[in-house]
Amino acid sequence: MTYYAFAGALEQGFAYGFLVLGVYLTFRVLDFPDLTVDGSLPLGAAVSAVAITAGYNPFLSLLFALIAGFLAGTITGILNTKLGILHLLASILTMIALYSINLRVMGRPNMTLLGKPTILEPLTNAGIGMFNAAPLLFGILSILALLLLFWLLNTAFGLAMQATGVNRQMITSQGVNTDRVIILTVGLSNGLAAVSGALLCQSQGAADVNMGVGTIVAGLASVIVGETLFGCRTIGRALFAALLGSLIYRLTIALALSLKLGRFSFTPSDLNLLTALLVVGALTLPKLRRKVLNR
Amino acid sequence: MIEITDLVKIFHQGSVNEVLALSGISLQVRKGDFITVIGSNGAGKSTLLNCLAGSHPIDSGHIVIDEQDVSRWPEYKRATQISRVFQDPLLGTCGPLSIEQNLALANRRGKYHGLKRGVQRSDRELFRKQLSQLNLGLEKRLKDSVGLLSGGQRQALTLLMATLVKPKILLLDEHTAALDPKTALQVLKLTQQLIDDQHLTALMVTHNMRQALQLGNRLIMLHGGRIILDVSGNEKGAMTVEDLLEQFYKVRGEAFVSDRMLLV
C-alpha cells in the first residue's frame, strides 16, 4: 500500500467516523436498526455542496448538514413512534424519500465543488499537503465528536437514552417519554451521518445522489469490527472502538485494493463482497476465539 | 387520596376473543392505606395495576389522584405520581447501567432528564445511605453494573428506586413471586419497612393469602373484574385464610378453583 492510499484510508475512516458513531448510537445504544443513513449521508453532502456554492462558509455548511440530517432522522423517529411503523420499515421509507429530496436539494444528480472553498482550505493555505490535511482535520473533528458523545451519554438524558434501548418499561416507569428519546436519538444519529456526507463531499470535491448506497452496511461493519477487536465493556471504550473500527475498515479495504496475487487483483466493484466477508469474519471471530480457548 | 370510579377495561373489543377484564371497579384509596389485593388467576389484579400505571389505556371510568384526573395521562406522565415494582426482577432496573446510574434515573422520576451530569457527586452520598438500609452491601458497589446482581438484589434495588422519590401510590405486582422463599421474605420485610418509614400509600397484588392478611391495613378480593370483598382495620385483622375462602364461596357461590390460591 502506498502512503497516499494509507492517508486516503485514514481520511475516509475519520470522515465516515461520524457516521459510525451515529450508527453505534442507533444500532447499539438504542437497539434501533436505522437505514435512514443511506439517505441522510448524501443529504449532508448535498446541503453542504449547495451551501458552499451559495457562498456560505464551509464550516457553517457542516452545521447546515447536521441540522438537515437531524431533521431527516426525526422523520424516521416520528414514523416509528407516533405512527407505529416498524423501525426498519420506517427508516427505509425515509431513506427512499430522501433520494428524491436530495435531487431537489441539488437540482441535479451531482454537484462539483471545483474551485470552491472547503474546510481544508485553511490547512492547505498554511502549507500542509492535501493528503495530510484531510486526515488531520477530520481526525480532530471526529475525536471532538466522540468526546461530545461520551459527555452526552453520561448526562441524565444519555442515561435515559441507554435505558430506552435496554428496558423501555423501566425507563417509562421513571417518567421518561421514550418516544421523545427515540426521535431525538435517531435524529442525532442521522445528523452525524450527514456531517460524514458533508466531509466526504468537501474532500472528494463533489456530492452525488448515489454516494449513500451501502452506507449502513459500512457503518455496521465498522461498529462490529471495532467491537470485536477493541471490546465494548464501557461506553467510552465502545465509542472509541467504533471510531477505530471505521479506520480499520477503510484500511482493510485499501489494503485489499492494493493486493496483487499474480494476475489477480481486487477492483472497487469487489468492495461489497469484501465488506460482507469482513463482517462475517468479525462476527464469528469472538466465537472461534472462545472455542480455541476452551480447548 | 386516589379515587377510582367505574373502571372498565375490555381486551380485544369487538372480536371473538373479547375479555371483560375490569367490569366497573370503584375504589377509594385513602392516604397511607396499604392495600393487599388477592383473587384467582384472571380476576383482573394485574390489569387493575396496569390500568392505574397507564400501561393499558382504560375503556371508561376515572382515576383521580389528589383531585387530578389522570385517566388520560400517558404512562410516563403518570410516573410522576405513581411508582411500581414488577413481578419480573429484570423489568424494574436496567442491567447494563451501574447501580448509581439506575438510582440516578430513579432520583429524577417525574423530573426533566436533561443535559446535566447523570450521576452528580452529591447524589452518591444519598445513594450510599439509602443502599445501606438494604443490608446487602450494595453501598460499596455503586459502580457495578446491575446485571451482576441476583434477582433478589435487583428486586430490592427496584423497591428502593420506586421509593427514592416519594410516590403518591406504590404499585407492587406480585413482586416476590419470582424469588426463592428466603429472598422473598427479605424483600417483603424491606417492603414493609419502606412503606412504614415513608408512610407510603401502596397497592400490593399477591397470590399468598396468609401474606395478604398479615400485611397492610386493608384487603380487597377481585373476581371476574369486580371487587367482591373489601375489608380493613380490625375486621381484616381478625380474618383467617379459612374466613377468606368462606367469604369467597358466599359471594361467588362457586368452587374456588385456583390451586395457587391454596398454596399458603
Coordinates of C-alpha atoms in Angstrom, one line a residue:
Chain A
M1 CA 0.0 0.0 0.0
T2 CA 1.3 3.4 -1.0
Y3 CA 1.4 6.3 1.5
Y4 CA -1.3 8.0 -0.5
A5 CA -3.5 5.0 -0.2
F6 CA -2.8 4.9 3.5
A7 CA -3.5 8.6 4.1
G8 CA -6.6 8.3 1.9
A9 CA -7.9 5.4 4.0
L10 CA -7.4 7.4 7.2
E11 CA -9.2 10.4 5.7
Q12 CA -12.1 8.2 4.8
G13 CA -12.0 6.4 8.1
F14 CA -12.3 9.6 10.0
A15 CA -14.8 11.2 7.7
Y16 CA -17.0 8.1 8.0
G17 CA -16.2 8.1 11.7
F18 CA -19.2 10.5 12.3
L19 CA -21.5 8.1 10.5
V20 CA -20.1 5.1 12.5
L21 CA -20.6 6.9 15.8
G22 CA -24.2 7.7 14.7
V23 CA -24.8 4.0 13.7
Y24 CA -23.4 3.0 17.1
L25 CA -26.0 5.3 18.8
T26 CA -29.0 3.8 16.9
F27 CA -27.8 0.2 16.4
R28 CA -26.1 -0.5 19.8
V29 CA -27.4 2.1 22.3
L30 CA -31.0 2.4 21.1
D31 CA -31.3 -1.1 19.5
F32 CA -32.9 0.6 16.5
P33 CA -31.7 -0.7 13.1
D34 CA -31.8 2.5 11.1
L35 CA -31.3 2.5 7.4
T36 CA -32.1 6.2 7.1
V37 CA -28.3 6.9 6.9
D38 CA -28.2 5.7 3.3
G39 CA -30.2 8.8 2.5
S40 CA -29.0 11.2 5.2
L41 CA -25.3 10.9 4.3
P42 CA -25.9 12.1 0.7
L43 CA -28.3 14.7 2.1
G44 CA -25.5 16.1 4.2
A45 CA -23.2 16.2 1.1
A46 CA -25.9 17.9 -1.0
V47 CA -26.7 20.5 1.7
S48 CA -23.0 21.2 2.2
A49 CA -22.3 21.5 -1.6
V50 CA -25.3 23.8 -2.2
A51 CA -24.4 25.9 0.8
I52 CA -20.8 26.3 -0.2
T53 CA -21.8 27.1 -3.8
A54 CA -24.2 29.7 -2.4
G55 CA -21.3 31.3 -0.7
Y56 CA -21.6 30.2 2.8
N57 CA -18.6 29.4 5.0
P58 CA -17.7 25.7 4.5
F59 CA -17.7 25.2 8.3
L60 CA -21.1 26.7 8.5
S61 CA -22.2 24.2 5.8
L62 CA -21.3 21.4 8.2
L63 CA -23.8 22.8 10.7
F64 CA -26.5 23.0 8.0
A65 CA -25.8 19.4 7.1
L66 CA -26.0 18.4 10.7
I67 CA -29.4 20.1 11.0
A68 CA -30.7 18.6 7.8
G69 CA -29.6 15.1 8.8
F70 CA -31.2 15.6 12.2
L71 CA -34.5 16.5 10.7
A72 CA -34.4 13.5 8.4
G73 CA -33.7 11.3 11.4
T74 CA -36.6 12.8 13.4
I75 CA -38.9 11.8 10.5
T76 CA -37.9 8.2 10.9
G77 CA -38.3 8.5 14.7
I78 CA -41.8 10.0 14.3
L79 CA -42.9 7.4 11.7
N80 CA -41.8 4.7 14.2
T81 CA -43.1 6.1 17.5
K82 CA -46.1 8.3 16.6
L83 CA -47.4 6.4 13.6
G84 CA -46.4 2.9 14.8
I85 CA -44.5 1.8 11.7
L86 CA -41.9 -0.9 12.4
H87 CA -38.4 0.8 12.9
L88 CA -36.8 -0.9 10.0
L89 CA -39.6 -0.1 7.6
A90 CA -39.8 3.5 8.9
S91 CA -36.1 4.0 8.2
I92 CA -36.4 2.5 4.7
L93 CA -39.3 4.8 3.9
T94 CA -37.4 7.9 4.9
M95 CA -34.4 6.6 3.0
I96 CA -36.1 6.3 -0.3
A97 CA -37.9 9.6 0.3
L98 CA -34.6 11.3 0.8
Y99 CA -33.4 10.1 -2.6
S100 CA -36.0 12.5 -4.2
I101 CA -35.3 15.2 -1.6
N102 CA -31.6 15.1 -2.3
L103 CA -32.2 15.5 -6.1
R104 CA -34.4 18.5 -5.2
V105 CA -31.8 20.0 -2.9
M106 CA -29.1 19.9 -5.6
G107 CA -31.4 20.3 -8.5
R108 CA -29.4 17.7 -10.4
P109 CA -27.9 14.2 -9.7
N110 CA -24.4 15.6 -8.7
M111 CA -22.6 18.7 -8.0
T112 CA -18.9 19.5 -8.0
L113 CA -17.1 21.9 -5.7
L114 CA -14.3 22.6 -8.2
G115 CA -12.6 25.9 -7.3
K116 CA -14.8 26.4 -4.3
P117 CA -13.5 26.9 -0.8
T118 CA -13.7 23.9 1.6
I119 CA -12.9 23.4 5.3
L120 CA -9.5 22.1 4.2
E121 CA -8.5 25.4 2.7
P122 CA -7.1 27.0 5.8
L123 CA -4.8 24.0 6.3
T124 CA -3.6 23.7 2.6
N125 CA -3.1 27.5 2.7
A126 CA -0.8 27.0 5.7
G127 CA 1.3 24.7 3.5
I128 CA 0.1 21.3 4.7
G129 CA -0.4 19.0 1.7
M130 CA -3.9 17.9 0.8
F131 CA -3.1 14.3 1.6
N132 CA -2.1 15.2 5.1
A133 CA -4.6 18.0 5.7
A134 CA -7.7 15.9 5.3
P135 CA -6.9 13.0 7.7
L136 CA -5.5 15.6 10.2
L137 CA -8.6 17.8 10.2
F138 CA -11.1 15.0 10.0
G139 CA -9.3 13.2 12.8
I140 CA -9.5 16.2 15.1
L141 CA -13.2 16.7 14.3
S142 CA -14.2 13.1 14.7
I143 CA -12.4 12.9 18.1
L144 CA -14.2 16.0 19.2
A145 CA -17.5 14.4 18.2
L146 CA -16.5 11.2 20.1
L147 CA -15.8 13.3 23.3
L148 CA -19.1 15.1 22.9
L149 CA -21.0 11.9 22.6
F150 CA -19.2 10.5 25.6
W151 CA -20.3 13.5 27.6
L152 CA -23.9 13.2 26.2
L153 CA -24.2 9.6 27.1
N154 CA -23.3 10.3 30.7
T155 CA -25.9 13.1 31.1
A156 CA -29.3 12.3 32.6
F157 CA -30.7 12.3 29.0
G158 CA -27.9 10.0 27.9
L159 CA -28.7 7.5 30.7
A160 CA -32.3 7.7 29.7
M161 CA -31.2 7.0 26.1
Q162 CA -29.2 3.9 27.1
A163 CA -32.1 2.7 29.3
T164 CA -34.6 3.2 26.4
G165 CA -32.5 0.8 24.3
V166 CA -32.4 -1.9 27.0
N167 CA -35.5 -1.7 29.1
R168 CA -38.3 0.5 27.8
Q169 CA -40.7 -0.4 30.6
M170 CA -38.2 0.6 33.3
I171 CA -37.4 4.0 31.9
T172 CA -41.1 4.7 31.2
S173 CA -41.8 3.9 34.8
Q174 CA -39.2 6.5 35.7
G175 CA -41.2 9.1 33.9
V176 CA -39.2 9.3 30.6
N177 CA -41.1 9.8 27.4
T178 CA -39.3 7.1 25.3
D179 CA -40.9 8.4 22.1
R180 CA -39.1 11.6 22.5
V181 CA -35.8 9.9 23.3
I182 CA -36.1 7.7 20.2
I183 CA -36.9 10.7 17.9
L184 CA -34.0 12.8 19.3
T185 CA -31.5 9.9 19.2
V186 CA -32.3 8.8 15.7
G187 CA -32.2 12.5 14.7
L188 CA -28.8 12.9 16.2
S189 CA -27.5 9.7 14.6
N190 CA -28.6 11.0 11.2
G191 CA -27.2 14.4 11.9
L192 CA -23.8 12.7 12.4
A193 CA -24.3 10.7 9.2
A194 CA -25.0 13.9 7.3
V195 CA -21.8 15.5 8.6
S196 CA -19.9 12.5 7.3
G197 CA -21.5 13.2 3.9
A198 CA -20.5 16.8 4.1
L199 CA -16.9 16.0 4.9
L200 CA -16.7 13.4 2.1
C201 CA -18.2 15.9 -0.4
Q202 CA -15.7 18.5 0.6
S203 CA -12.6 16.2 0.4
Q204 CA -13.7 14.5 -2.8
G205 CA -14.9 17.7 -4.3
A206 CA -18.3 16.5 -5.3
A207 CA -21.7 15.5 -3.9
D208 CA -23.5 12.7 -5.7
V209 CA -27.0 11.4 -5.1
N210 CA -25.8 7.8 -5.2
M211 CA -23.0 8.2 -2.8
G212 CA -25.1 6.8 0.1
V213 CA -25.6 3.4 -1.3
G214 CA -24.4 0.8 1.2
T215 CA -23.7 3.4 3.9
I216 CA -25.5 1.4 6.6
V217 CA -23.5 -1.8 5.8
A218 CA -20.2 0.1 6.0
G219 CA -21.3 1.6 9.3
L220 CA -22.4 -1.7 10.8
A221 CA -19.2 -3.3 9.6
S222 CA -17.1 -0.7 11.3
V223 CA -19.1 -0.9 14.6
I224 CA -18.8 -4.7 14.6
V225 CA -15.2 -4.9 13.6
G226 CA -14.4 -2.3 16.3
E227 CA -16.3 -4.2 19.0
T228 CA -14.6 -7.4 18.1
L229 CA -11.1 -6.0 18.1
F230 CA -11.3 -3.5 20.9
G231 CA -14.2 -4.6 23.1
C232 CA -17.2 -2.6 24.3
R233 CA -17.4 -3.1 28.0
T234 CA -17.8 0.6 28.9
I235 CA -19.4 3.4 26.9
G236 CA -16.1 5.2 26.4
R237 CA -14.5 2.1 25.1
A238 CA -17.3 1.3 22.8
L239 CA -17.3 4.8 21.3
F240 CA -13.5 4.5 20.8
A241 CA -13.9 1.1 19.3
A242 CA -16.5 2.4 16.8
L243 CA -14.2 5.1 15.6
L244 CA -11.2 2.8 15.4
G245 CA -13.4 0.2 13.6
S246 CA -14.1 2.8 11.0
L247 CA -10.3 3.3 10.4
I248 CA -9.7 -0.4 10.3
Y249 CA -12.5 -1.0 7.9
R250 CA -11.2 1.6 5.5
L251 CA -7.6 0.4 5.9
T252 CA -8.6 -3.2 5.2
I253 CA -10.4 -2.1 2.0
A254 CA -7.4 0.0 0.9
L255 CA -5.1 -3.0 1.7
A256 CA -7.3 -5.3 -0.3
L257 CA -7.4 -3.0 -3.3
S258 CA -3.6 -2.8 -3.3
L259 CA -3.2 -6.5 -3.1
K260 CA -1.9 -8.3 -6.2
L261 CA -1.8 -12.1 -6.4
G262 CA -0.2 -12.9 -9.7
R263 CA -2.5 -11.6 -12.3
F264 CA -5.4 -11.2 -9.9
S265 CA -6.3 -8.0 -8.1
F266 CA -9.4 -6.6 -6.4
T267 CA -11.3 -3.8 -8.1
P268 CA -13.7 -1.3 -6.4
S269 CA -16.6 -3.5 -7.7
D270 CA -15.5 -6.2 -5.3
L271 CA -15.9 -4.0 -2.3
N272 CA -19.4 -5.2 -1.4
L273 CA -18.2 -8.8 -1.3
L274 CA -15.2 -7.8 0.8
T275 CA -17.4 -5.9 3.2
A276 CA -19.7 -8.9 3.7
L277 CA -16.7 -11.2 4.3
L278 CA -15.2 -8.7 6.7
V279 CA -18.5 -8.5 8.8
V280 CA -18.9 -12.3 8.8
G281 CA -15.3 -12.6 9.9
A282 CA -15.8 -10.0 12.7
L283 CA -19.0 -11.7 13.9
T284 CA -17.5 -15.2 14.0
L285 CA -14.1 -14.3 15.4
P286 CA -15.2 -14.0 19.0
K287 CA -16.9 -17.4 18.9
L288 CA -13.9 -19.0 17.2
R289 CA -11.6 -17.4 19.9
R290 CA -13.8 -18.8 22.7
K291 CA -13.8 -22.3 21.1
V292 CA -10.0 -22.3 20.8
L293 CA -9.5 -21.0 24.3
N294 CA -11.9 -23.7 25.8
R295 CA -9.9 -26.5 24.3
Chain B
M1 CA -56.2 10.2 48.1
I2 CA -56.8 8.1 45.0
E3 CA -60.3 7.7 43.7
I4 CA -61.0 5.0 41.1
T5 CA -64.5 5.2 39.6
D6 CA -66.2 2.6 37.4
L7 CA -63.0 1.5 35.8
V8 CA -63.7 -0.7 32.7
K9 CA -61.1 -2.5 30.7
I10 CA -62.0 -4.7 27.7
F11 CA -59.4 -6.6 25.8
H12 CA -59.9 -7.4 22.1
Q13 CA -63.1 -5.5 22.0
G14 CA -65.4 -6.5 19.2
S15 CA -63.6 -9.7 18.4
V16 CA -64.4 -13.3 19.3
N17 CA -61.7 -13.1 21.9
E18 CA -63.3 -10.2 23.8
V19 CA -62.5 -10.3 27.5
L20 CA -64.1 -8.1 30.1
A21 CA -61.0 -7.7 32.3
L22 CA -62.3 -5.0 34.6
S23 CA -66.1 -4.5 34.8
G24 CA -66.6 -1.3 36.7
I25 CA -64.1 -1.2 39.6
S26 CA -64.6 1.6 42.1
L27 CA -62.2 2.0 44.9
Q28 CA -61.2 4.9 47.2
V29 CA -57.7 4.6 48.4
R30 CA -57.0 6.8 51.5
K31 CA -53.7 8.4 52.1
G32 CA -51.5 5.9 54.0
D33 CA -53.6 2.8 53.0
F34 CA -51.6 -0.3 52.4
I35 CA -54.0 -2.5 50.5
T36 CA -53.3 -6.1 49.6
V37 CA -55.1 -7.4 46.5
I38 CA -56.0 -11.1 46.1
G39 CA -58.0 -13.1 43.6
S40 CA -57.8 -16.1 41.3
N41 CA -56.0 -16.1 38.0
G42 CA -57.7 -13.9 35.5
A43 CA -59.5 -11.9 38.2
G44 CA -58.1 -8.7 37.0
K45 CA -55.4 -7.9 39.6
S46 CA -52.6 -7.2 37.2
T47 CA -54.9 -5.5 34.8
L48 CA -56.0 -3.1 37.6
L49 CA -52.4 -2.2 38.4
N50 CA -51.5 -1.8 34.7
C51 CA -54.5 0.5 34.2
L52 CA -53.6 2.5 37.2
A53 CA -50.0 2.9 36.0
G54 CA -51.1 3.7 32.5
S55 CA -49.6 0.7 30.7
H56 CA -53.1 -0.2 29.5
P57 CA -55.4 2.6 28.3
I58 CA -58.8 2.3 30.1
D59 CA -62.1 2.0 28.2
S60 CA -64.1 4.0 30.6
G61 CA -64.1 5.3 34.2
H62 CA -61.9 7.7 36.0
I63 CA -58.7 7.7 38.0
V64 CA -58.3 10.7 40.2
I65 CA -55.1 11.3 42.2
D66 CA -55.3 14.2 44.7
E67 CA -58.2 15.8 42.7
Q68 CA -56.3 15.5 39.5
D69 CA -57.9 13.3 36.8
V70 CA -55.0 11.2 35.3
S71 CA -57.3 8.8 33.4
R72 CA -56.0 10.0 30.0
W73 CA -52.3 10.6 31.0
P74 CA -49.7 8.5 29.2
E75 CA -47.7 6.1 31.3
Y76 CA -44.6 8.2 31.5
K77 CA -46.6 11.2 32.8
R78 CA -48.3 9.1 35.5
A79 CA -44.9 8.1 36.7
T80 CA -44.7 11.5 38.3
Q81 CA -47.4 10.3 40.7
I82 CA -47.1 6.5 40.7
S83 CA -44.1 4.1 41.0
R84 CA -44.2 0.4 40.7
V85 CA -42.3 -2.8 41.2
F86 CA -42.9 -5.7 38.8
Q87 CA -43.0 -9.4 39.2
D88 CA -40.0 -9.9 36.9
P89 CA -36.9 -8.7 38.8
L90 CA -35.3 -7.7 35.4
L91 CA -38.0 -5.3 34.5
G92 CA -37.5 -2.7 37.2
T93 CA -33.8 -2.0 36.6
C94 CA -31.5 -1.5 33.6
G95 CA -28.9 -4.3 33.5
P96 CA -26.0 -2.7 31.6
L97 CA -26.1 0.5 33.7
S98 CA -24.4 0.7 37.0
I99 CA -26.2 0.8 40.4
E100 CA -25.6 4.5 40.8
Q101 CA -26.8 5.2 37.2
N102 CA -30.0 3.3 37.9
L103 CA -30.5 5.2 41.1
A104 CA -29.8 8.5 39.4
L105 CA -32.5 7.8 36.8
A106 CA -34.9 6.9 39.7
N107 CA -33.9 10.0 41.6
R108 CA -35.2 12.1 38.7
R109 CA -38.5 10.2 38.4
G110 CA -41.0 12.6 37.0
K111 CA -38.5 15.4 36.6
Y112 CA -36.7 16.5 33.5
H113 CA -33.9 14.2 32.2
G114 CA -31.8 16.9 30.6
L115 CA -28.2 17.6 29.9
K116 CA -27.0 17.8 33.4
R117 CA -24.5 15.1 34.5
G118 CA -26.4 11.9 35.1
V119 CA -24.8 11.0 38.4
Q120 CA -23.9 14.0 40.5
R121 CA -21.2 13.8 43.0
S122 CA -23.6 14.9 45.7
D123 CA -26.0 12.1 44.8
R124 CA -23.6 9.4 45.8
E125 CA -23.7 10.2 49.5
L126 CA -27.5 9.8 49.4
F127 CA -27.3 6.6 47.3
R128 CA -24.9 5.0 49.8
K129 CA -27.1 5.9 52.7
Q130 CA -30.2 4.6 51.0
L131 CA -28.5 1.4 49.8
S132 CA -27.1 0.6 53.3
Q133 CA -30.6 0.1 54.7
L134 CA -30.9 -2.9 52.4
N135 CA -28.1 -4.7 54.3
L136 CA -26.9 -6.2 51.0
G137 CA -23.5 -4.4 50.8
L138 CA -24.6 -2.7 47.6
E139 CA -23.4 0.7 49.0
K140 CA -19.9 -0.5 48.3
R141 CA -20.7 -1.5 44.7
L142 CA -22.1 1.8 43.3
K143 CA -20.2 1.4 40.0
D144 CA -21.0 -2.3 39.5
S145 CA -23.5 -2.9 36.7
V146 CA -26.9 -4.1 37.8
G147 CA -26.6 -7.1 35.5
L148 CA -24.2 -8.6 38.0
L149 CA -26.8 -8.7 40.8
S150 CA -29.0 -11.6 41.7
G151 CA -32.8 -11.5 41.2
G152 CA -33.4 -10.7 44.9
Q153 CA -30.8 -7.9 45.0
R154 CA -32.3 -6.4 41.8
Q155 CA -35.8 -6.5 43.3
A156 CA -34.5 -4.9 46.5
L157 CA -32.9 -2.2 44.3
T158 CA -36.1 -1.7 42.3
L159 CA -38.0 -1.2 45.6
L160 CA -35.5 1.4 46.7
M161 CA -35.7 3.1 43.3
A162 CA -39.5 3.1 43.4
T163 CA -39.4 5.0 46.8
L164 CA -36.4 7.2 46.2
V165 CA -38.8 9.9 45.1
K166 CA -41.8 9.5 47.3
P167 CA -44.7 8.3 45.1
K168 CA -48.4 9.2 45.7
I169 CA -49.0 5.5 45.3
L170 CA -46.7 2.5 45.1
L171 CA -47.9 -0.4 43.0
L172 CA -46.4 -3.9 43.8
D173 CA -47.4 -6.6 41.3
E174 CA -46.5 -10.0 42.9
H175 CA -43.0 -8.6 43.4
T176 CA -41.8 -11.5 45.4
A177 CA -43.3 -14.3 43.3
A178 CA -40.2 -14.9 41.2
L179 CA -37.9 -15.1 44.2
D180 CA -36.8 -18.0 46.3
P181 CA -38.7 -18.2 49.7
K182 CA -35.9 -16.8 51.8
T183 CA -35.2 -13.9 49.5
A184 CA -38.9 -13.3 49.1
L185 CA -39.2 -12.9 52.8
Q186 CA -36.4 -10.4 52.9
V187 CA -37.8 -8.4 50.1
L188 CA -41.2 -8.4 51.8
K189 CA -39.7 -7.2 55.1
L190 CA -38.0 -4.4 53.2
T191 CA -41.3 -3.5 51.5
Q192 CA -42.9 -3.2 54.9
Q193 CA -40.1 -1.2 56.3
L194 CA -40.0 1.3 53.4
I195 CA -43.8 1.7 53.4
D196 CA -43.8 2.3 57.2
D197 CA -40.8 4.7 57.2
Q198 CA -42.2 6.9 54.5
H199 CA -45.9 6.4 55.3
L200 CA -46.5 5.4 51.7
T201 CA -49.8 4.5 50.1
A202 CA -49.5 1.1 48.5
L203 CA -51.4 -1.5 46.5
M204 CA -49.8 -4.9 46.6
V205 CA -51.0 -7.9 44.5
T206 CA -50.2 -11.2 46.0
H207 CA -51.2 -14.9 45.5
N208 CA -50.4 -15.7 49.0
M209 CA -53.5 -15.3 51.2
R210 CA -51.6 -15.5 54.5
Q211 CA -49.3 -12.8 53.3
A212 CA -52.3 -10.7 52.2
L213 CA -53.8 -11.0 55.7
Q214 CA -50.5 -10.3 57.6
L215 CA -49.5 -7.2 55.6
G216 CA -51.3 -3.9 55.2
N217 CA -54.4 -2.4 56.8
R218 CA -56.9 -3.3 54.1
L219 CA -57.6 -6.2 51.8
I220 CA -59.6 -6.4 48.6
M221 CA -60.5 -9.5 46.7
L222 CA -61.2 -9.4 43.0
H223 CA -63.1 -11.9 40.9
G224 CA -64.2 -11.6 37.3
G225 CA -63.1 -8.0 37.1
R226 CA -65.1 -6.9 40.2
I227 CA -64.2 -6.2 43.8
I228 CA -66.1 -8.9 45.8
L229 CA -64.6 -8.2 49.2
D230 CA -63.2 -5.1 50.8
V231 CA -62.2 -5.3 54.5
S232 CA -59.9 -3.1 56.6
G233 CA -58.8 -2.4 60.1
N234 CA -59.9 -4.8 62.9
E235 CA -62.3 -6.7 60.6
K236 CA -59.3 -7.6 58.4
G237 CA -57.1 -8.3 61.5
A238 CA -59.5 -10.9 62.8
M239 CA -59.7 -12.7 59.5
T240 CA -58.2 -16.1 58.8
V241 CA -57.4 -17.8 55.5
E242 CA -60.5 -20.0 56.1
D243 CA -62.7 -16.9 56.5
L244 CA -61.4 -15.6 53.2
L245 CA -62.2 -18.8 51.4
E246 CA -65.6 -18.9 53.0
Q247 CA -66.3 -15.3 52.1
F248 CA -65.4 -16.2 48.6
Y249 CA -67.8 -19.1 48.4
K250 CA -70.5 -17.0 49.8
V251 CA -70.2 -14.1 47.4
R252 CA -69.5 -16.2 44.3
G253 CA -71.4 -19.3 45.0
E254 CA -68.9 -21.4 43.1
A255 CA -65.8 -23.5 44.0
F256 CA -62.5 -21.8 44.5
V257 CA -60.6 -23.3 41.6
S258 CA -57.2 -21.8 41.5
D259 CA -54.7 -24.2 43.1
R260 CA -52.2 -21.4 43.6
M261 CA -54.6 -19.6 45.9
L262 CA -54.4 -22.5 48.3
L263 CA -50.6 -22.5 48.5
V264 CA -50.4 -20.5 51.7

